[in-house]
Short mmCIF file of C-alpha atoms in Angstrom, two decimals:
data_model
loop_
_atom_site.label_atom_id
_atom_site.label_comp_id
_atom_site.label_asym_id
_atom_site.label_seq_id
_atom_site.Cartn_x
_atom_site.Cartn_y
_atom_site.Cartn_z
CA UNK A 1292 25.26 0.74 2.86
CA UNK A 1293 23.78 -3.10 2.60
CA UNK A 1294 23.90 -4.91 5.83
CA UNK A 1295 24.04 -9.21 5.62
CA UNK A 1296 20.68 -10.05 7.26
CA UNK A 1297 22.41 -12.15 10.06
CA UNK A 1298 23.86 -8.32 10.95
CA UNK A 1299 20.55 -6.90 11.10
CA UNK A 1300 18.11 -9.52 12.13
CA UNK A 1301 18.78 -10.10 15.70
CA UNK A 1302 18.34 -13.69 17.20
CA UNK A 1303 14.85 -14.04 17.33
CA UNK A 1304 14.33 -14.63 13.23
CA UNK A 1305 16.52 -17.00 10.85
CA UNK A 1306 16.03 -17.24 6.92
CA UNK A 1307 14.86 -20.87 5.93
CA UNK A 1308 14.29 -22.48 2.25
CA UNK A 1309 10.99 -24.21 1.96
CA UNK A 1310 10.15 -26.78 -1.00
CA UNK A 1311 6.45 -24.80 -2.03
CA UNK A 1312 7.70 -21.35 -0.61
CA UNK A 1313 11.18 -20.85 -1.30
CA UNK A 1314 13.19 -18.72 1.17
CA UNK A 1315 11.27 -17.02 3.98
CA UNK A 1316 11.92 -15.71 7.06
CA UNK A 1317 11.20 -17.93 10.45
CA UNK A 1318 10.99 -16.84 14.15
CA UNK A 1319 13.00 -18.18 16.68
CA UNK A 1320 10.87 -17.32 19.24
CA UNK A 1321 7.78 -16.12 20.45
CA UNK A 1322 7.72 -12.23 18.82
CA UNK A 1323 4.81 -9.98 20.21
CA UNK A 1324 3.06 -7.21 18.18
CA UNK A 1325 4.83 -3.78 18.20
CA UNK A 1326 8.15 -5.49 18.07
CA UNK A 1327 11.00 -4.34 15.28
CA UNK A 1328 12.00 -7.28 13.44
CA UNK A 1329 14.16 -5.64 10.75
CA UNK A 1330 15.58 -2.16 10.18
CA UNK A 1331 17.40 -0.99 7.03
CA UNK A 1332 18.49 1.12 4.64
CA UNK A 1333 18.37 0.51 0.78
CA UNK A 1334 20.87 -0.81 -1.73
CA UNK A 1335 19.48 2.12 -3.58
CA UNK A 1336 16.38 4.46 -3.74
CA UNK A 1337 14.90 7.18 -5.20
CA UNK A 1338 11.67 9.86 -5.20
CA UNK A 1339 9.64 8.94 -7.48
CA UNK A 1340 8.39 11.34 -10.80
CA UNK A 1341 5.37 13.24 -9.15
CA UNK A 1342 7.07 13.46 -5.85
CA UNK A 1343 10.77 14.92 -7.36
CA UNK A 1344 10.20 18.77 -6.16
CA UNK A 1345 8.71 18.12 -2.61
CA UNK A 1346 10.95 15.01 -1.29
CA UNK A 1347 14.65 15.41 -0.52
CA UNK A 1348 16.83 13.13 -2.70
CA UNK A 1349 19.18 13.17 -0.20
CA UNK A 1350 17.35 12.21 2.89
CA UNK A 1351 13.67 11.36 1.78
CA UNK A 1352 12.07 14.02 4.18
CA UNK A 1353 8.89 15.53 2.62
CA UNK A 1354 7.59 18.65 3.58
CA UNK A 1355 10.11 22.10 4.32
CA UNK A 1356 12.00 24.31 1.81
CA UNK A 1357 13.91 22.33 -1.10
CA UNK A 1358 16.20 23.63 -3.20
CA UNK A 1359 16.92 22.03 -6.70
CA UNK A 1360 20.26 21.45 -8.16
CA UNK A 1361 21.35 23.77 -10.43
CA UNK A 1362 22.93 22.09 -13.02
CA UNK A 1363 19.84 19.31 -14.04
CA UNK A 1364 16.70 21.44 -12.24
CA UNK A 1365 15.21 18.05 -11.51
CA UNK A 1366 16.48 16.53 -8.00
CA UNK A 1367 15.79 18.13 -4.84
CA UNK A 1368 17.37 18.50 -1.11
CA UNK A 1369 16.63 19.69 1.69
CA UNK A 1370 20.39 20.88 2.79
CA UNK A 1371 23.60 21.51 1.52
CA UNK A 1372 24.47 18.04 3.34
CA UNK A 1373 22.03 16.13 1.75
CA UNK A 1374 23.24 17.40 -1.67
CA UNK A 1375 27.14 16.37 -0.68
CA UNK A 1376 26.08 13.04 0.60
CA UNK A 1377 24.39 12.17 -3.01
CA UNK A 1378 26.48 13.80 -5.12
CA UNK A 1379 28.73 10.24 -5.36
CA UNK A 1380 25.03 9.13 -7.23
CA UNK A 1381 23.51 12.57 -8.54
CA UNK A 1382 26.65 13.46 -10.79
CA UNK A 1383 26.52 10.84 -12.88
CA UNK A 1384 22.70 11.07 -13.11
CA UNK A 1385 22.91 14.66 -13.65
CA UNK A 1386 24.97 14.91 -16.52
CA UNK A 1387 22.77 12.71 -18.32
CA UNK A 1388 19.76 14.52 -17.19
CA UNK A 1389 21.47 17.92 -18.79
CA UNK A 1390 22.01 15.62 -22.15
CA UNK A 1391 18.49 14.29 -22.74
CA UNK A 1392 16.76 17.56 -21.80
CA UNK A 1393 14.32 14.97 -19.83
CA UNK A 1394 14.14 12.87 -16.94
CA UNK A 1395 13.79 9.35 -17.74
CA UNK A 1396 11.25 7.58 -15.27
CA UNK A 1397 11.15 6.06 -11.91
CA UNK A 1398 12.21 2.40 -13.20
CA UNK A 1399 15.43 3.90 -14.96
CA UNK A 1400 16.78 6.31 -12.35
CA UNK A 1401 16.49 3.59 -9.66
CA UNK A 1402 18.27 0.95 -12.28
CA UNK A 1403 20.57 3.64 -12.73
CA UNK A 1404 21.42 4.19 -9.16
CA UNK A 1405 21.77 -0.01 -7.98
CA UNK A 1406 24.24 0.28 -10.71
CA UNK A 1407 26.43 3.18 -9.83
CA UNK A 1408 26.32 1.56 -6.13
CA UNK A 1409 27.21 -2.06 -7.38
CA UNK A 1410 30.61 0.42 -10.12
CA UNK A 1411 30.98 2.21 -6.79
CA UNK A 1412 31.09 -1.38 -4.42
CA UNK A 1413 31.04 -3.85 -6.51
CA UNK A 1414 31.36 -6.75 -3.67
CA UNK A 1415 27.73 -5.57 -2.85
CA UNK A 1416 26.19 -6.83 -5.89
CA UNK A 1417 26.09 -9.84 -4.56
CA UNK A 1418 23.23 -8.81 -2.62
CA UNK A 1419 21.56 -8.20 -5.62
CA UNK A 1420 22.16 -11.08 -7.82
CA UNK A 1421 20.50 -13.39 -4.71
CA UNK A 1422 17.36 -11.96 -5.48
CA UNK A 1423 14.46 -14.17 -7.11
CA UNK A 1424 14.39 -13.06 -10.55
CA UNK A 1425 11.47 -15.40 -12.33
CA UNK A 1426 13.03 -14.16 -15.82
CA UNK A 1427 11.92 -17.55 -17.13
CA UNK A 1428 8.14 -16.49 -15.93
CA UNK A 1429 7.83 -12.94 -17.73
CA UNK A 1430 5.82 -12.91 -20.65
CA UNK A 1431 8.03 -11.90 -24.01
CA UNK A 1432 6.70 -8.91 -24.43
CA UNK A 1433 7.56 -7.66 -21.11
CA UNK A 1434 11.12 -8.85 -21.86
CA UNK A 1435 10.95 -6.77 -24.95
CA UNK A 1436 9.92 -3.92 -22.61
CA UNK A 1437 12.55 -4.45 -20.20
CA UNK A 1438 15.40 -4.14 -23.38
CA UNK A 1439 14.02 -1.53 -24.72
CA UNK A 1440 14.39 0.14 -20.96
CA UNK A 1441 17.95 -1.13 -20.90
CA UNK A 1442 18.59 1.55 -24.28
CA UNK A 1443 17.27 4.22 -22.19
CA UNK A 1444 19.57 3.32 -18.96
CA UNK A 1445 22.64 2.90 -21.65
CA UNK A 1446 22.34 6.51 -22.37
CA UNK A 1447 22.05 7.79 -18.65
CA UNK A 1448 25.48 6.68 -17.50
CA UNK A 1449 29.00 5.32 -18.12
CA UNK A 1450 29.94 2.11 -20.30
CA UNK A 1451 31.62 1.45 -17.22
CA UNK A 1452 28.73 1.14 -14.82
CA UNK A 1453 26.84 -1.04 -17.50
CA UNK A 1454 26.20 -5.25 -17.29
CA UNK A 1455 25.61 -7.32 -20.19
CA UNK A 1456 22.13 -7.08 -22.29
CA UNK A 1457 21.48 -10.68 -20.44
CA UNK A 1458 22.70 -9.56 -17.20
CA UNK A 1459 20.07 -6.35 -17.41
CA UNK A 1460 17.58 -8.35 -18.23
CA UNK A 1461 18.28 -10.16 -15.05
CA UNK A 1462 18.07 -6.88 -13.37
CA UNK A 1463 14.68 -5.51 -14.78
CA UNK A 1464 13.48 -8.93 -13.59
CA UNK A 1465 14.62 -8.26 -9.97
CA UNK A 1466 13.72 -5.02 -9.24
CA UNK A 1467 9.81 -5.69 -10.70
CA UNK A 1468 10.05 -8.85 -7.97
CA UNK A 1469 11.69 -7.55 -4.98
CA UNK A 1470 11.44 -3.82 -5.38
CA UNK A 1471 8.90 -1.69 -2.31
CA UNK A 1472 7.19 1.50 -2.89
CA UNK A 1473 8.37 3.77 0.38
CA UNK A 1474 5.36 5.33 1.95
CA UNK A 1475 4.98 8.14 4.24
CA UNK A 1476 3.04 7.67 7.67
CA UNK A 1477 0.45 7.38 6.36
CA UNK A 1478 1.06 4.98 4.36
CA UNK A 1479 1.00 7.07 0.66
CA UNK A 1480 3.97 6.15 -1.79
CA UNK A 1481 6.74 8.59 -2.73
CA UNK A 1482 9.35 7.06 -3.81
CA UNK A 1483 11.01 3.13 -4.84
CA UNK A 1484 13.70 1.58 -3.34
CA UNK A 1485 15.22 -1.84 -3.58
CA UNK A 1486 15.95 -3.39 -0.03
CA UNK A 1487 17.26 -7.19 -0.55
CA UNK A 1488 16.76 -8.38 3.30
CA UNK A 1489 13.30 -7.66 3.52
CA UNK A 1490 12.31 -9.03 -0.04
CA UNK A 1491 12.71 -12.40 1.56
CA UNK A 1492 9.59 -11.89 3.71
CA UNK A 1493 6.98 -13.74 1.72
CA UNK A 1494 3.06 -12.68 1.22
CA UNK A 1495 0.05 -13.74 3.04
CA UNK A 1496 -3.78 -12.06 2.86
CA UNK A 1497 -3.44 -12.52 6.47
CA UNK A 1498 0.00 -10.66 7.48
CA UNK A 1499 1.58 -10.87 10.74
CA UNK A 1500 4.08 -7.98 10.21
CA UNK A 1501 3.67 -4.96 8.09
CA UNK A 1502 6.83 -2.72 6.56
CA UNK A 1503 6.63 1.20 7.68
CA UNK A 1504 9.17 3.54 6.60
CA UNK A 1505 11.34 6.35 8.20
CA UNK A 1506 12.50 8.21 4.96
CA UNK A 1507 14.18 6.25 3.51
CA UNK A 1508 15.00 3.47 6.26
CA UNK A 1509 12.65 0.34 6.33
CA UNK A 1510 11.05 -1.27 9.27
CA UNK A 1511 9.59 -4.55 9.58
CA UNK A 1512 7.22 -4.77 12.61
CA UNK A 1513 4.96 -7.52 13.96
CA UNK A 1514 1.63 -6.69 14.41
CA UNK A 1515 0.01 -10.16 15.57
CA UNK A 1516 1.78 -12.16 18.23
CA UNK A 1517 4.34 -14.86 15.63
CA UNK A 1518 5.18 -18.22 17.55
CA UNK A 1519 8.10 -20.11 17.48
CA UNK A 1520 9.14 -21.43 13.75
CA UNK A 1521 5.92 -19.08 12.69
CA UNK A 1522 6.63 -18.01 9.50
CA UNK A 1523 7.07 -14.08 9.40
CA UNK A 1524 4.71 -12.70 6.57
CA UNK A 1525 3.57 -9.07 4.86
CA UNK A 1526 0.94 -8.18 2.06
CA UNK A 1527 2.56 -7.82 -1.61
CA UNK A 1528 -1.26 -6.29 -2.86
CA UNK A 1529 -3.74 -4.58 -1.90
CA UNK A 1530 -5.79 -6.23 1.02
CA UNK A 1531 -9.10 -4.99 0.06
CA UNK A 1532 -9.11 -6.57 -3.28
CA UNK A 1533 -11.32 -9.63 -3.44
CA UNK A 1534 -10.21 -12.71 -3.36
CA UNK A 1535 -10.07 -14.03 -6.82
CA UNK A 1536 -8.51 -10.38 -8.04
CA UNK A 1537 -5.73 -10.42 -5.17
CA UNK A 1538 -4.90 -14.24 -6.49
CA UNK A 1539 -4.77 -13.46 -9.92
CA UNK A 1540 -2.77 -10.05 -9.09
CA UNK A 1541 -0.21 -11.89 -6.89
CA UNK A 1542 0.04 -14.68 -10.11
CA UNK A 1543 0.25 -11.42 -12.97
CA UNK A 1544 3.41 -10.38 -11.09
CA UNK A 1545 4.87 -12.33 -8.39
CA UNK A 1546 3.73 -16.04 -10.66
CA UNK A 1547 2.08 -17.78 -7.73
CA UNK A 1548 -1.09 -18.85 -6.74
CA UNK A 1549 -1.63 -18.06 -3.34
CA UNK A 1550 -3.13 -20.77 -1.03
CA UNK A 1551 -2.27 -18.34 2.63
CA UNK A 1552 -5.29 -19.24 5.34
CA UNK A 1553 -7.56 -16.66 4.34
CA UNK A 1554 -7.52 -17.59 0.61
CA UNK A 1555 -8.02 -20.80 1.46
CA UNK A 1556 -11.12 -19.94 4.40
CA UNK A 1557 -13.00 -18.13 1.00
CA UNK A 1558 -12.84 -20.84 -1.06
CA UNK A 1559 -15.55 -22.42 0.99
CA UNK A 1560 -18.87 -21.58 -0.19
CA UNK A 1561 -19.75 -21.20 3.48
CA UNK A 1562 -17.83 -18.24 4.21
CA UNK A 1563 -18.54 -15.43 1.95
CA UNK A 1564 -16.12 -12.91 0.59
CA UNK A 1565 -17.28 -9.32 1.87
CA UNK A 1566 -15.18 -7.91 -0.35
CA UNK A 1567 -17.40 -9.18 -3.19
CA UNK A 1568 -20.23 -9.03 -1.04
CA UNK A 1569 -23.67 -8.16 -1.88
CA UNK A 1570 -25.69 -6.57 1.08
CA UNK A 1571 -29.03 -8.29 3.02
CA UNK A 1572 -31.83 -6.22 1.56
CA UNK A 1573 -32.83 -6.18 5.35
CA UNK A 1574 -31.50 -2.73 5.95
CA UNK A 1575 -30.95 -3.21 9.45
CA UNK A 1576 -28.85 -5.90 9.19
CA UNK A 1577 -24.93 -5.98 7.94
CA UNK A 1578 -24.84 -9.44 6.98
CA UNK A 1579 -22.86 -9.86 3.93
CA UNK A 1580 -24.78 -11.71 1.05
CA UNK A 1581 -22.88 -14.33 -1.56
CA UNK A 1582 -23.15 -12.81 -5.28
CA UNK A 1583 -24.70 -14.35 -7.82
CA UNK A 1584 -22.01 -13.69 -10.09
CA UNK A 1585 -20.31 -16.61 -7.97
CA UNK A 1586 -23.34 -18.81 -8.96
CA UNK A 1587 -24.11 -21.09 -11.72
CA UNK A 1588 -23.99 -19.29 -15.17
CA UNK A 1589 -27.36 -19.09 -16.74
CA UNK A 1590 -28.90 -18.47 -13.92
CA UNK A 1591 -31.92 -16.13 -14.23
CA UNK A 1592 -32.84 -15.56 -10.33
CA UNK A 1593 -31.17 -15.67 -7.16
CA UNK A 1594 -32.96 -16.59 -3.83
CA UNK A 1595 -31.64 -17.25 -0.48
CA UNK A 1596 -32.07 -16.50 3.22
CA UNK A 1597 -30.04 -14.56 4.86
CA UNK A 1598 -28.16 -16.64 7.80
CA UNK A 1599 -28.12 -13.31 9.86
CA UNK A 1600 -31.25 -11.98 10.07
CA UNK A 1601 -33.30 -14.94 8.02
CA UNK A 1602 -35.07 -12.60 5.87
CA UNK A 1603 -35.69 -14.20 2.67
CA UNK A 1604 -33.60 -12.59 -0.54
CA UNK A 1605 -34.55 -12.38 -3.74
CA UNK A 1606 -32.20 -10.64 -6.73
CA UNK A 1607 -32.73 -10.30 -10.73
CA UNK A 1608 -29.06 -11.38 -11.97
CA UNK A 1609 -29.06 -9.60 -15.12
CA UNK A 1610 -30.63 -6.40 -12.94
CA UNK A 1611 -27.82 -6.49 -10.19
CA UNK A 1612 -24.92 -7.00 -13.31
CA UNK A 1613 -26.17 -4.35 -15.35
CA UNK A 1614 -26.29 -1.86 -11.63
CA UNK A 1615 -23.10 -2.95 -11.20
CA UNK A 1616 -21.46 -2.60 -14.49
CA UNK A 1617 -22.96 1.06 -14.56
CA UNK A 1618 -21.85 1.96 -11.16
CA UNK A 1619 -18.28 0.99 -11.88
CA UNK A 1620 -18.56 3.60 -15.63
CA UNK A 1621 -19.57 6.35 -13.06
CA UNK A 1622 -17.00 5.39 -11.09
CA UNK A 1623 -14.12 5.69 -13.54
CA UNK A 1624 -15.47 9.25 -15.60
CA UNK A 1625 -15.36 10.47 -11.61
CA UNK A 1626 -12.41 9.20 -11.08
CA UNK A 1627 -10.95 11.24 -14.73
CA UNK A 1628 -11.89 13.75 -14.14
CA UNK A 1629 -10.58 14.27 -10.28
CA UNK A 1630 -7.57 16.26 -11.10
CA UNK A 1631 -9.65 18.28 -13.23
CA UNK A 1632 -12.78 19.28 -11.80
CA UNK A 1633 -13.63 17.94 -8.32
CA UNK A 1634 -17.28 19.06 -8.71
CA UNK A 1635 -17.97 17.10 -11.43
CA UNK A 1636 -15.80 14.62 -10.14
CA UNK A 1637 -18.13 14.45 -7.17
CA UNK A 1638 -21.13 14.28 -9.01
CA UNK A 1639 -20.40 11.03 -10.76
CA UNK A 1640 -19.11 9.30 -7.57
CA UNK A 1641 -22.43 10.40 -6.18
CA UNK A 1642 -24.39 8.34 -8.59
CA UNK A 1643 -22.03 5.41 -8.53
CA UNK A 1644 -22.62 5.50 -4.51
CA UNK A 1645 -26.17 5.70 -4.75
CA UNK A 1646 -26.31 2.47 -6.79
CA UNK A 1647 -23.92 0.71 -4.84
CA UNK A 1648 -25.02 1.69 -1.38
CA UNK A 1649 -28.25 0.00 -1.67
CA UNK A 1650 -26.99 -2.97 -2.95
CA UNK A 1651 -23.49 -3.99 -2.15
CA UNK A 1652 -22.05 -4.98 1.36
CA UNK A 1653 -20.04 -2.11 3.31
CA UNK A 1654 -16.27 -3.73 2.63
CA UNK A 1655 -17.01 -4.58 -0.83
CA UNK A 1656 -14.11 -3.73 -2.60
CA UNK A 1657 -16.42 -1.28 -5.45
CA UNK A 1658 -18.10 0.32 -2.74
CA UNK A 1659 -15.10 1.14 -0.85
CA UNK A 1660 -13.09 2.56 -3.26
CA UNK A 1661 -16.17 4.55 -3.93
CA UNK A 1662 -16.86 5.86 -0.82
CA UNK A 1663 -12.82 6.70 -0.56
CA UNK A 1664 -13.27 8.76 -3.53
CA UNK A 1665 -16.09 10.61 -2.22
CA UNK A 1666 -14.27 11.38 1.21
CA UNK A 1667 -11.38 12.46 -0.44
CA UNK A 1668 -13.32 15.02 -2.93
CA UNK A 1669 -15.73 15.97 0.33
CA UNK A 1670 -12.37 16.49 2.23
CA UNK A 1671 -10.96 18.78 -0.92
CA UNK A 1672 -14.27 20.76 -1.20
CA UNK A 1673 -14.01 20.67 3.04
CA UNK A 1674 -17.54 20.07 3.35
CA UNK A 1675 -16.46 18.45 6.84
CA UNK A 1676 -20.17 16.37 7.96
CA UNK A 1677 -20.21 14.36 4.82
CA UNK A 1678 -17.04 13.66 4.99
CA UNK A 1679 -17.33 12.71 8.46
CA UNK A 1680 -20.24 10.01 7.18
CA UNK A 1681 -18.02 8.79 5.01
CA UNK A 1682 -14.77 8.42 7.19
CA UNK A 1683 -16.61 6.77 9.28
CA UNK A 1684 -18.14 4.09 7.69
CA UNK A 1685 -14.40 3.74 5.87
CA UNK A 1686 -13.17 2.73 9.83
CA UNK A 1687 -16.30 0.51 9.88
CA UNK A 1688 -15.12 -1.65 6.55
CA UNK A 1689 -11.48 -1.60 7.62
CA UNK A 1690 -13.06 -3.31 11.09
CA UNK A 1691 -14.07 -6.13 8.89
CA UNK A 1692 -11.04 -6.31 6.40
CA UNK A 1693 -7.90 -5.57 8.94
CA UNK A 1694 -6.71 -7.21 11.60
CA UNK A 1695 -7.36 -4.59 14.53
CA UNK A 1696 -3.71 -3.55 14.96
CA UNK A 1697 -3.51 -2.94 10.98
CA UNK A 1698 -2.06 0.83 10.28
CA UNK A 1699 -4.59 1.70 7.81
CA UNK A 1700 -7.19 1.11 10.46
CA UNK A 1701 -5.10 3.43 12.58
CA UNK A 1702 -4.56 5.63 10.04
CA UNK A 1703 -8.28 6.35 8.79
CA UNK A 1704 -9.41 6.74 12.93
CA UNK A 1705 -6.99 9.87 12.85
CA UNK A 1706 -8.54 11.20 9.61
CA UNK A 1707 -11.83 10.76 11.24
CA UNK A 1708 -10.79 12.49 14.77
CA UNK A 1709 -8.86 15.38 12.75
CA UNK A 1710 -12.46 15.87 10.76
CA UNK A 1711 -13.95 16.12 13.68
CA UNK A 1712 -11.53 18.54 15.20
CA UNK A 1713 -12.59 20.36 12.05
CA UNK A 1714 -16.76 20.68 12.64
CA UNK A 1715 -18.35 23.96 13.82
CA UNK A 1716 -19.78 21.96 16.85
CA UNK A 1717 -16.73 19.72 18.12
CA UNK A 1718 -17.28 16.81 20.06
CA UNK A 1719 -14.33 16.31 21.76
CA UNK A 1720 -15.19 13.70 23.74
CA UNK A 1721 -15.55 11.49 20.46
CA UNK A 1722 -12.19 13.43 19.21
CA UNK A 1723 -10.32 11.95 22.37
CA UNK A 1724 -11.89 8.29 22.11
CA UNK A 1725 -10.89 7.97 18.41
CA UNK A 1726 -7.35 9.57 18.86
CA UNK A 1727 -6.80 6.76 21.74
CA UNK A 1728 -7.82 4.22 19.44
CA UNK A 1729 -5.71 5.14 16.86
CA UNK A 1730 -2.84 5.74 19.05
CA UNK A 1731 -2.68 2.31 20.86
CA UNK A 1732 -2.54 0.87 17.04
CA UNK A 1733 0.01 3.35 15.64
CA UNK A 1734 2.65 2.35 18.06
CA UNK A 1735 1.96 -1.05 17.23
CA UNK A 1736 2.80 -0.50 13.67
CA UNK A 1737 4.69 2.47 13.51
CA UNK A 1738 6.27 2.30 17.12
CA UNK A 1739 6.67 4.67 19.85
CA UNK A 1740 9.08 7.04 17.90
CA UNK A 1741 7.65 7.45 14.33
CA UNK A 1742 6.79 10.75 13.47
CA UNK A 1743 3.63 10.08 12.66
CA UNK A 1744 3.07 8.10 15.79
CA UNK A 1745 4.12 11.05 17.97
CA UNK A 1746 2.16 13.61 16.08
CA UNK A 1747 -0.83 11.99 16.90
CA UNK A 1748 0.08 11.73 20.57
CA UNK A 1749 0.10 15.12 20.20
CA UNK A 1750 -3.27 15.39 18.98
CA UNK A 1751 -4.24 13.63 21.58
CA UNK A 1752 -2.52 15.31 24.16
CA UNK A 1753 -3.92 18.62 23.18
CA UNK A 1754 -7.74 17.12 23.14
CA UNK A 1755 -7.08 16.01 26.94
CA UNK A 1756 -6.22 19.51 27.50
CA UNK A 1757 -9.44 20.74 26.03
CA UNK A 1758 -11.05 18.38 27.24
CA UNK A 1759 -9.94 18.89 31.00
CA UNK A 1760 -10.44 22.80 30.06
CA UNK A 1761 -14.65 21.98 29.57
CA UNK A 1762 -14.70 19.64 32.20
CA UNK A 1763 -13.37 22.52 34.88
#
């Protein structure tokens, strides 16, 4: 099932060990965006808990008519294949399943299932055990966590499939490392898998190459041109985050202080942050303003000019803290109470926008999430103009934060052309330019034949058609 990454990798990418890096992986040559780097299939995987009744187990397709097994009512296929092709995994799991009367959590079932593969192959492990662990790094009481998850996994299958306390230790430490949540195409997680080859790509805020999934199957694709002896890099967090939270995020979990290009560019004082980002009280103009969190404590006053439109700013520190601080309490009771009551929901977002729209810079990170929030609820209650407002200016922050062939660009264009395919009056002139867009990036990032990729060409194809039908 695990393939040696010189099978896999082709000849235009080598794996080299770097003093301040460690292992990473290196072009050989010039390698243009859209390109496949790596393809593969995990050591093991699994759907994860709020996923288990609408992905196949088997196969990892979502959507279509699942059946569960009928033994353990938990895991779900979508054939009678898929169900014969696990069941070298699933009856082990199942039995134990039957036993507890529960199912134990994401973490366990995939522990579970590296460890039936390395009882069913055990030459394979070996993949496994060359993994960066950093046990030395974790905190004790996540160590404590970790053996009192190695109980649980004791109980779920045979004395025979089981490593040493030490060695599960080890193991815990691994999979929180190296493990990658599998998205759909559009990019929303459903399951966790652990995929050794690609967890020696290392991180950068700036990635040349992004991973997309198939199912199950992994894909590593460039989407900025990579050089010769160019190091090929992905994002391990959240790109949006600001600077200082994506540093210490990356140093909570992965224990290192990242120091990529763009971490490096913010440091400046020169070059401010959008993600943190106040906005020019100049209404007209977009220019991103420095905080004055960032400033010297104490600090009663901030004044500056903005380098944009040189208006002349003026903010009350303790004023824009205590805006802030009550934006972000709006912004978590709306965000509570979402699965509950999407009215309410909606009403709270709608204060914490109003307080950060008039002061905050569009990609700063509070906003954003914000105005996500919003366009998902807006989307949900399919009042389709706001939503529209909001989609739109969601495209406008990604513009800033993405490089332009990023798939979550790509991704939010569709969502903006399929709202708009939604409005009483449709423009489908606007439909047609925003499909293209998103198009020319999606086969960048997802290639040619991804699903997703081809449903949107479809989209597209059947806008042109409209689109020829008004012109005629």
């Amino acid at each position: 099932m695990q393939t040696s990454i010189s099978k896999i990798a082709n000849k235009k990418i080598c794996v080299k060990a770097i003093d301040h890096s460690g292992r990473g992986i290196y072009a050989m040559q010039k390698i243009s965006p859209g390109d496949l780097i790596i393809q593969d299939a995990p050591y093991a995987a699994v759907v994860d808990d709020t996923n288990l009744s609408v992905v196949c187990s088997g196969c990892f397709s979502k959507g279509g008519r699942l059946s569960c097994c009928s033994s353990c009512n938990v895991i779900h296929y979508c054939s009678e294949e898929c169900k014969r092709k696990d069941l070298l995994y699933h009856q082990h799991e199942c039995n134990s399943f039957v036993r507890l009367k529960r199912t134990p959590p994401t973490s366990i079932r995939l522990i579970c299932r590296i460890l039936m593969h390395r009882m069913n192959d055990p030459s394979s492990f070996e993949d496994i055990e060359n993994l960066q662990s950093n046990r030395t790094m974790f905190k004790q009481e996540q160590i404590e966590t970790f053996a009192q998850m190695s109980m649980v996994v004791r109980e779920c299958i045979s004395q025979d499939a089981l490593l040493s306390a030490s060695e599960m230790l080890d193991l815990f430490c691994r999979l929180t490392e190296n493990s990658f949540s599998i998205l759909d195409g559009e990019m929303i997680a459903f399951g966790v898998g652990i995929y050794p080859n690609a967890s020696l790509l290392n991180h950068s805020c700036r990635p040349n190459c992004v991973v997309i999934f198939e199912n199950s199957k992994l894909m590593v694709r460039c989407i900025e041109q990579i050089n010769n002896d160019q190091e090929l890099v992905i994002n391990y967090v959240d790109l949006s985050l600001p600077v200082e939270d994506r540093r210490k995020e990356l140093r909570k979990q992965y224990f290192f202080l990242c120091n990529c290009e763009t971490c490096e560019y913010y440091k400046s004082k020169d070059n401010i942050d959008p993600r943190s980002a106040l906005r020019c009280q100049n209404y007209k103009c977009s220019n991103a303003i420095e905080p004055p969190s960032s400033l010297d404590l104490g600090l009663e006053e901030y004044t500056s000019t903005c380098k944009a439109c040189s208006r002349n700013i003026r903010y009350d520190v303790a004023d824009v803290e205590k805006r802030i601080s009550k934006s972000l309490q709006l912004y978590e009771k709306g965000t509570n109470l979402r699965d509950q009551d999407n009215i309410q929901a909606m009403s709270y977002f709608k204060q914490a926008f109003e307080i950060q729209n008039s002061l905050l810079h569009m990609a700063n990170y509070n906003l954003l999430s914000t105005r996500k929030a919003l366009f998902d609820v807006y989307c949900n209650l399919k009042d389709w103009p706001t939503a529209l407002s909001h989609s739109l200016a969601i495209v406008e922050a990604y513009r800033i934060l993405y490089s332009q062939t990023h798939p979550l660009l790509g991704i939010q264009l569709y969502a903006t052309a399929r709202i708009h395919m939604l409005m009483d009056n449709v423009d489908i002139f606007k439909v047609v330019e925003l499909l293209r867009e998103a198009l020319k990036i999606l086969e960048v990032s997802h290639g040619f034949k991804h699903p997703f990729t081809k449903m949107v060409e479809m989209n597209l194809w059947d806008a042109h058609g409209e689109l020829n039908s008004k012109k005629s």
